[in-house]
């Protein structure tokens, strides 16, 4: 029988624990989100983050900028937030307008406040065997979900489709740290199905419905990170859930799998940075 990796249930459990923890602090953690422009998806993500943070007692401040704001103005704001002792965590919502360099912005965030774990220091720590202040939210959420269902990584072949800095690359490193054997695939990978068929654990982070039942071996664990709207406006993942769930041992749904875990990790990271800041 296929088991659903229920991100919503795990989110509720973790957030309840976090709320109790935060209730016991006299000072509350503060998360600042910088949102540039009016990208509808970004606005929804930022609203969800704010609502979730407030529900568990995190102060959440959203700073909105118009689409045409200059890179320099954002950098000045980040400097100000870095110095502000009342701010524990800073997040710049991606994607950014084309005239602003993501790299220039992210590297300005104090690594001790870099709640996404994307700054060069935190990334460097992750990839050099050190300890970042926090781990990137989506990979961290995937590991929390696998751990909740006692899915062992050691010695397993994990195939990750997608090599972005926010999902594929950090996840590959985090899987390696758990002694998995890792293969990363991407748009130039040849004979993708030959590789995915050897996966004990398959993670797809593409944003297109590309994973079919015939590409997988029976009993594999399937984690679907992709999320997009199809032509009819329905929210979809990368995986043909209906058919793949007939052969997978575990599968994460979209919505309700990795998405809730990403936001949960953001809350966990905010509290971790707050506690490090306190001490
Ligand atoms: P991205 O930066 O666009 O990366 C997509 C990756 O997929 C790239 O590495 C690309 O290869 C690869 N790819 C594209 N078409 C492919 C194909 N036909 N076969 C194999 N690989 C292919 O995207 P991202 O930011 O990592 O996000 C990926 C998806 O996950 C999106 O749907 C996004 O919305 C979703 N996401 C969800 C969450 C969540 O919390 N649920 C969090 C983050 C992202 P190249 O590198 O060669 O271009």
Coordinates of C-alpha atoms in Angstrom, one line a residue, residues 133 225 269:
X133 CA 23.5 29.1 10.6
X225 CA 8.6 19.5 -5.3
X269 CA 14.8 28.7 10.8

